[in-house]
mmCIF file of C-alpha atoms in Angstrom:
data_model
loop_
_atom_site.group_PDB
_atom_site.id
_atom_site.type_symbol
_atom_site.label_atom_id
_atom_site.label_comp_id
_atom_site.label_asym_id
_atom_site.label_seq_id
_atom_site.Cartn_x
_atom_site.Cartn_y
_atom_site.Cartn_z
ATOM 1 C CA ASP A 1 55.633 -3.453 18.887
ATOM 2 C CA VAL A 2 56.898 -0.395 20.322
ATOM 3 C CA LYS A 3 59.979 1.011 19.177
ATOM 4 C CA VAL A 4 62.835 3.574 19.941
ATOM 5 C CA THR A 5 65.351 3.693 18.162
ATOM 6 C CA GLN A 6 68.568 5.884 18.653
ATOM 7 C CA SER A 7 70.632 6.670 16.150
ATOM 8 C CA SER A 8 74.274 5.017 17.051
ATOM 9 C CA ARG A 9 74.910 2.008 19.548
ATOM 10 C CA TYR A 10 78.521 3.376 20.255
ATOM 11 C CA LEU A 11 80.409 6.301 19.520
ATOM 12 C CA VAL A 12 84.041 7.827 19.889
ATOM 13 C CA LYS A 13 84.308 11.370 19.676
ATOM 14 C CA ARG A 14 86.912 14.437 20.674
ATOM 15 C CA THR A 15 86.982 16.520 23.665
ATOM 16 C CA GLY A 16 85.036 19.749 22.586
ATOM 17 C CA GLU A 17 83.181 18.832 19.647
ATOM 18 C CA LYS A 18 79.463 19.092 19.299
ATOM 19 C CA VAL A 19 77.757 16.045 19.771
ATOM 20 C CA PHE A 20 73.718 15.261 17.970
ATOM 21 C CA LEU A 21 72.203 11.883 19.621
ATOM 22 C CA GLU A 22 69.337 11.083 17.482
ATOM 23 C CA CYS A 23 66.378 9.268 19.270
ATOM 24 C CA VAL A 24 62.920 8.388 17.008
ATOM 25 C CA GLN A 25 59.968 6.814 18.542
ATOM 26 C CA ASP A 26 57.135 5.280 16.135
ATOM 27 C CA MET A 27 54.771 4.698 19.217
ATOM 28 C CA ASP A 28 52.848 8.516 18.742
ATOM 29 C CA HIS A 29 54.087 9.558 22.358
ATOM 30 C CA GLU A 30 53.628 13.181 23.826
ATOM 31 C CA ASN A 31 56.758 11.989 26.057
ATOM 32 C CA MET A 32 60.532 11.394 25.374
ATOM 33 C CA PHE A 33 63.120 11.840 27.344
ATOM 34 C CA TRP A 34 66.734 11.414 28.341
ATOM 35 C CA TYR A 35 69.148 9.513 30.442
ATOM 36 C CA ARG A 36 72.567 8.936 31.399
ATOM 37 C CA GLN A 37 73.456 5.307 33.320
ATOM 38 C CA ASP A 38 76.836 5.562 35.267
ATOM 39 C CA PRO A 39 78.051 2.611 37.445
ATOM 40 C CA GLY A 40 77.013 3.148 40.926
ATOM 41 C CA LEU A 41 74.973 5.972 39.988
ATOM 42 C CA GLY A 42 71.743 4.250 37.713
ATOM 43 C CA LEU A 43 69.716 6.025 35.797
ATOM 44 C CA ARG A 44 69.890 10.103 35.996
ATOM 45 C CA LEU A 45 67.120 12.269 34.015
ATOM 46 C CA ILE A 46 69.215 14.680 31.627
ATOM 47 C CA TYR A 47 65.926 16.487 30.197
ATOM 48 C CA PHE A 48 62.576 15.624 28.546
ATOM 49 C CA SER A 49 59.998 16.840 26.347
ATOM 50 C CA TYR A 50 56.168 16.790 26.902
ATOM 51 C CA ASP A 51 55.286 18.294 23.754
ATOM 52 C CA VAL A 52 56.647 19.179 20.511
ATOM 53 C CA LYS A 53 59.312 22.413 20.940
ATOM 54 C CA MET A 54 58.745 22.089 24.801
ATOM 55 C CA LYS A 55 61.765 21.281 27.046
ATOM 56 C CA GLU A 56 62.285 20.717 30.610
ATOM 57 C CA LYS A 57 65.369 20.089 32.427
ATOM 58 C CA GLY A 58 65.766 17.428 34.640
ATOM 59 C CA ASP A 59 68.290 16.769 37.215
ATOM 60 C CA ILE A 60 71.566 17.110 35.300
ATOM 61 C CA PRO A 61 71.050 19.050 32.091
ATOM 62 C CA GLU A 62 74.204 20.906 32.560
ATOM 63 C CA GLY A 63 76.500 20.568 29.260
ATOM 64 C CA TYR A 64 73.566 19.639 27.293
ATOM 65 C CA SER A 65 70.819 20.798 25.225
ATOM 66 C CA VAL A 66 68.114 18.975 23.076
ATOM 67 C CA SER A 67 66.083 19.562 20.494
ATOM 68 C CA ARG A 68 62.051 18.285 19.258
ATOM 69 C CA GLU A 69 61.172 19.650 16.178
ATOM 70 C CA LYS A 70 58.897 16.707 15.360
ATOM 71 C CA LYS A 71 56.981 14.592 17.980
ATOM 72 C CA GLU A 72 58.802 11.830 16.967
ATOM 73 C CA ARG A 73 62.178 13.212 17.210
ATOM 74 C CA PHE A 74 64.094 14.378 20.143
ATOM 75 C CA SER A 75 67.937 15.005 19.809
ATOM 76 C CA LEU A 76 70.591 15.178 22.651
ATOM 77 C CA ILE A 77 73.284 17.916 21.820
ATOM 78 C CA LEU A 78 76.382 17.712 23.794
ATOM 79 C CA GLU A 79 77.810 21.354 22.943
ATOM 80 C CA SER A 80 81.531 21.239 23.730
ATOM 81 C CA ALA A 81 81.595 17.083 24.549
ATOM 82 C CA SER A 82 83.920 17.071 27.667
ATOM 83 C CA THR A 83 85.443 13.622 29.183
ATOM 84 C CA ASN A 84 83.180 13.400 32.251
ATOM 85 C CA GLN A 85 80.286 12.952 29.607
ATOM 86 C CA THR A 86 81.745 9.362 28.126
ATOM 87 C CA SER A 87 78.255 7.304 29.371
ATOM 88 C CA MET A 88 75.604 5.507 28.337
ATOM 89 C CA TYR A 89 72.987 7.382 26.821
ATOM 90 C CA LEU A 90 69.336 6.176 26.912
ATOM 91 C CA CYS A 91 66.403 7.631 25.263
ATOM 92 C CA ALA A 92 62.982 6.803 26.165
ATOM 93 C CA SER A 93 59.179 7.616 25.075
ATOM 94 C CA SER A 94 55.881 7.373 26.988
ATOM 95 C CA TRP A 95 52.146 8.692 26.940
ATOM 96 C CA GLY A 96 51.128 11.693 27.987
ATOM 97 C CA GLN A 97 48.587 11.890 30.269
ATOM 98 C CA GLY A 98 48.812 9.472 33.422
ATOM 99 C CA ASN A 99 51.494 7.611 34.972
ATOM 100 C CA THR A 100 52.124 4.700 31.934
ATOM 101 C CA GLU A 101 55.796 2.858 31.616
ATOM 102 C CA ALA A 102 58.558 4.512 29.726
ATOM 103 C CA PHE A 103 59.984 2.577 26.509
ATOM 104 C CA PHE A 104 63.752 2.805 26.047
ATOM 105 C CA GLY A 105 66.020 2.781 23.313
ATOM 106 C CA GLN A 106 69.163 0.240 22.770
ATOM 107 C CA GLY A 107 71.395 3.037 24.437
ATOM 108 C CA THR A 108 74.313 5.088 22.813
ATOM 109 C CA ARG A 109 77.201 4.350 24.344
ATOM 110 C CA LEU A 110 79.823 7.761 23.886
ATOM 111 C CA THR A 111 83.190 8.167 24.802
ATOM 112 C CA VAL A 112 84.965 11.167 24.947
ATOM 113 C CA VAL A 113 88.674 11.445 23.983
ATOM 114 C CA ASP B 1 69.786 14.243 47.520
ATOM 115 C CA GLN B 2 68.699 10.176 46.991
ATOM 116 C CA GLN B 3 64.549 9.534 46.279
ATOM 117 C CA VAL B 4 65.263 6.481 45.043
ATOM 118 C CA LYS B 5 67.315 4.506 47.057
ATOM 119 C CA GLN B 6 68.074 0.769 46.459
ATOM 120 C CA ASN B 7 70.703 -0.104 49.273
ATOM 121 C CA SER B 8 71.600 -3.118 47.867
ATOM 122 C CA PRO B 9 74.054 -3.413 44.783
ATOM 123 C CA SER B 10 74.138 -6.912 44.591
ATOM 124 C CA LEU B 11 71.866 -9.721 45.476
ATOM 125 C CA SER B 12 73.087 -13.884 44.642
ATOM 126 C CA VAL B 13 70.158 -16.204 44.507
ATOM 127 C CA GLN B 14 70.126 -19.935 43.656
ATOM 128 C CA GLU B 15 68.123 -21.168 40.968
ATOM 129 C CA GLY B 16 64.929 -22.009 41.754
ATOM 130 C CA ARG B 17 64.659 -20.287 45.075
ATOM 131 C CA ILE B 18 62.917 -16.587 45.443
ATOM 132 C CA SER B 19 64.620 -13.202 44.627
ATOM 133 C CA ILE B 20 63.181 -10.326 46.367
ATOM 134 C CA LEU B 21 64.751 -6.595 45.619
ATOM 135 C CA ASN B 22 63.561 -3.845 47.986
ATOM 136 C CA CYS B 23 63.519 -0.110 46.859
ATOM 137 C CA ASP B 24 62.935 3.058 49.124
ATOM 138 C CA TYR B 25 62.049 6.401 48.389
ATOM 139 C CA THR B 26 61.393 9.608 50.502
ATOM 140 C CA ASN B 27 59.304 11.856 48.065
ATOM 141 C CA SER B 28 55.965 11.442 49.630
ATOM 142 C CA MET B 29 53.925 13.273 46.221
ATOM 143 C CA PHE B 30 55.256 9.393 44.349
ATOM 144 C CA ASP B 31 52.166 7.774 42.866
ATOM 145 C CA TYR B 32 53.320 5.114 40.451
ATOM 146 C CA PHE B 33 56.391 2.825 40.857
ATOM 147 C CA LEU B 34 57.686 0.345 38.261
ATOM 148 C CA TRP B 35 60.705 -1.645 37.819
ATOM 149 C CA TYR B 36 63.259 -2.201 35.032
ATOM 150 C CA LYS B 37 65.251 -4.619 33.995
ATOM 151 C CA LYS B 38 68.241 -4.176 31.968
ATOM 152 C CA TYR B 39 71.145 -6.758 30.956
ATOM 153 C CA PRO B 40 74.372 -4.671 29.615
ATOM 154 C CA ALA B 41 74.623 -3.022 26.487
ATOM 155 C CA GLU B 42 71.433 -2.691 26.166
ATOM 156 C CA GLY B 43 68.298 -0.442 27.173
ATOM 157 C CA PRO B 44 66.239 -1.226 30.466
ATOM 158 C CA THR B 45 62.979 -3.073 29.687
ATOM 159 C CA PHE B 46 59.469 -2.568 31.669
ATOM 160 C CA LEU B 47 59.095 -5.547 34.113
ATOM 161 C CA ILE B 48 55.941 -4.570 35.925
ATOM 162 C CA SER B 49 54.506 -1.326 37.973
ATOM 163 C CA ILE B 50 52.305 -0.465 40.954
ATOM 164 C CA SER B 51 49.937 2.236 41.479
ATOM 165 C CA SER B 52 49.874 3.644 44.991
ATOM 166 C CA ILE B 53 46.302 2.856 45.366
ATOM 167 C CA LYS B 54 47.262 -0.786 45.132
ATOM 168 C CA ASP B 55 49.339 -2.413 47.656
ATOM 169 C CA LYS B 56 49.799 -5.541 45.416
ATOM 170 C CA ASN B 57 50.223 -6.546 41.888
ATOM 171 C CA GLU B 58 51.194 -9.486 40.132
ATOM 172 C CA ASP B 59 52.348 -10.669 36.606
ATOM 173 C CA GLY B 60 53.584 -14.230 36.010
ATOM 174 C CA ARG B 61 56.882 -15.059 38.328
ATOM 175 C CA PHE B 62 56.793 -11.444 39.234
ATOM 176 C CA THR B 63 54.873 -9.823 42.082
ATOM 177 C CA VAL B 64 55.347 -6.108 43.137
ATOM 178 C CA PHE B 65 54.276 -5.354 46.860
ATOM 179 C CA LEU B 66 54.127 -1.399 48.084
ATOM 180 C CA ASN B 67 54.341 -0.820 51.565
ATOM 181 C CA LYS B 68 53.371 3.054 51.480
ATOM 182 C CA SER B 69 53.653 3.823 55.040
ATOM 183 C CA ALA B 70 57.003 2.915 54.862
ATOM 184 C CA LYS B 71 57.678 4.577 51.396
ATOM 185 C CA HIS B 72 58.728 0.753 50.699
ATOM 186 C CA LEU B 73 57.863 -1.781 47.920
ATOM 187 C CA SER B 74 59.742 -5.250 46.863
ATOM 188 C CA LEU B 75 60.065 -7.044 43.655
ATOM 189 C CA HIS B 76 59.123 -10.798 44.279
ATOM 190 C CA ILE B 77 60.242 -13.367 41.480
ATOM 191 C CA VAL B 78 59.272 -16.582 41.964
ATOM 192 C CA PRO B 79 60.904 -19.317 41.115
ATOM 193 C CA SER B 80 64.124 -16.985 39.974
ATOM 194 C CA GLN B 81 65.598 -18.598 36.335
ATOM 195 C CA PRO B 82 69.192 -17.788 34.790
ATOM 196 C CA GLY B 83 67.948 -15.510 32.295
ATOM 197 C CA ASP B 84 66.609 -13.451 35.239
ATOM 198 C CA SER B 85 70.480 -12.128 36.132
ATOM 199 C CA ALA B 86 70.752 -8.723 35.156
ATOM 200 C CA VAL B 87 70.053 -5.529 36.586
ATOM 201 C CA TYR B 88 67.170 -4.141 37.959
ATOM 202 C CA PHE B 89 66.075 -0.872 38.482
ATOM 203 C CA CYS B 90 63.537 0.583 40.522
ATOM 204 C CA ALA B 91 61.391 3.834 39.534
ATOM 205 C CA ALA B 92 58.795 6.223 40.790
ATOM 206 C CA SER B 93 56.910 9.046 38.997
ATOM 207 C CA ARG B 94 54.325 11.470 39.930
ATOM 208 C CA THR B 95 51.598 12.757 38.279
ATOM 209 C CA TYR B 96 50.152 16.055 37.844
ATOM 210 C CA SER B 97 47.115 18.077 38.339
ATOM 211 C CA GLY B 98 46.334 18.237 34.832
ATOM 212 C CA GLY B 99 47.295 14.656 34.635
ATOM 213 C CA GLY B 100 50.594 14.520 33.223
ATOM 214 C CA ALA B 101 53.705 13.288 34.460
ATOM 215 C CA ASP B 102 57.422 13.932 34.385
ATOM 216 C CA GLY B 103 60.030 11.857 34.041
ATOM 217 C CA LEU B 104 61.210 8.697 36.003
ATOM 218 C CA THR B 105 63.159 8.898 38.943
ATOM 219 C CA PHE B 106 65.122 5.777 39.208
ATOM 220 C CA GLY B 107 67.385 4.372 42.227
ATOM 221 C CA LYS B 108 70.833 2.904 41.247
ATOM 222 C CA GLY B 109 70.031 -0.735 40.380
ATOM 223 C CA THR B 110 70.421 -4.417 41.971
ATOM 224 C CA HIS B 111 72.380 -6.553 40.196
ATOM 225 C CA LEU B 112 71.011 -9.823 40.452
ATOM 226 C CA ILE B 113 73.117 -12.951 39.997
ATOM 227 C CA ILE B 114 71.060 -16.310 39.333
ATOM 228 C CA GLN B 115 73.184 -19.503 40.734
ATOM 229 C CA PRO B 116 72.946 -22.703 38.975
#
């Protein structure tokens, strides 16, 4: 059974803090993604990675960075958290070749106060 | 600029009837389309997909139709059941010449409510 695991379900952080969101997949997928979901806006792609140490900006990368040191792990970093980064963050992974579905983690609800 | 559009934020359907969720896209380079279902406080789960070389794909109660000329796809759920109440997201992607694909582009979602 495929599994994408996000390290936290709920997080509360203070404005200005550096925040790390961790994601691990056990399917040996090449591609990994970070999305955020906001009411009325759907899912928006922040960053994705198609290989270890590779990263590509998505649609809304500002204020975020990512790290992929190992194939199974993809981290999202909020350099200096702000209240407008309060959101549901979703990690996903997929096979590298061709069109396939992406598998999602359970999500991390981040609140920045 | 929104490349994948779901123009109905919500849809209410009686149990046992057909639910039809619609999606439009603007990017003609998209060649793979997916539907995801999402419950509150959970990640989206994959439902069904269709390649641009097809116009229909079925999986049990779920059927997706693709009209490439109109850049339109729809998800039919027959018969609708109470457990189908969720937010449904339409998504699209494209492949590149090397065979790779980038991230999925999602619509804003449609909240389907199945009435008993």
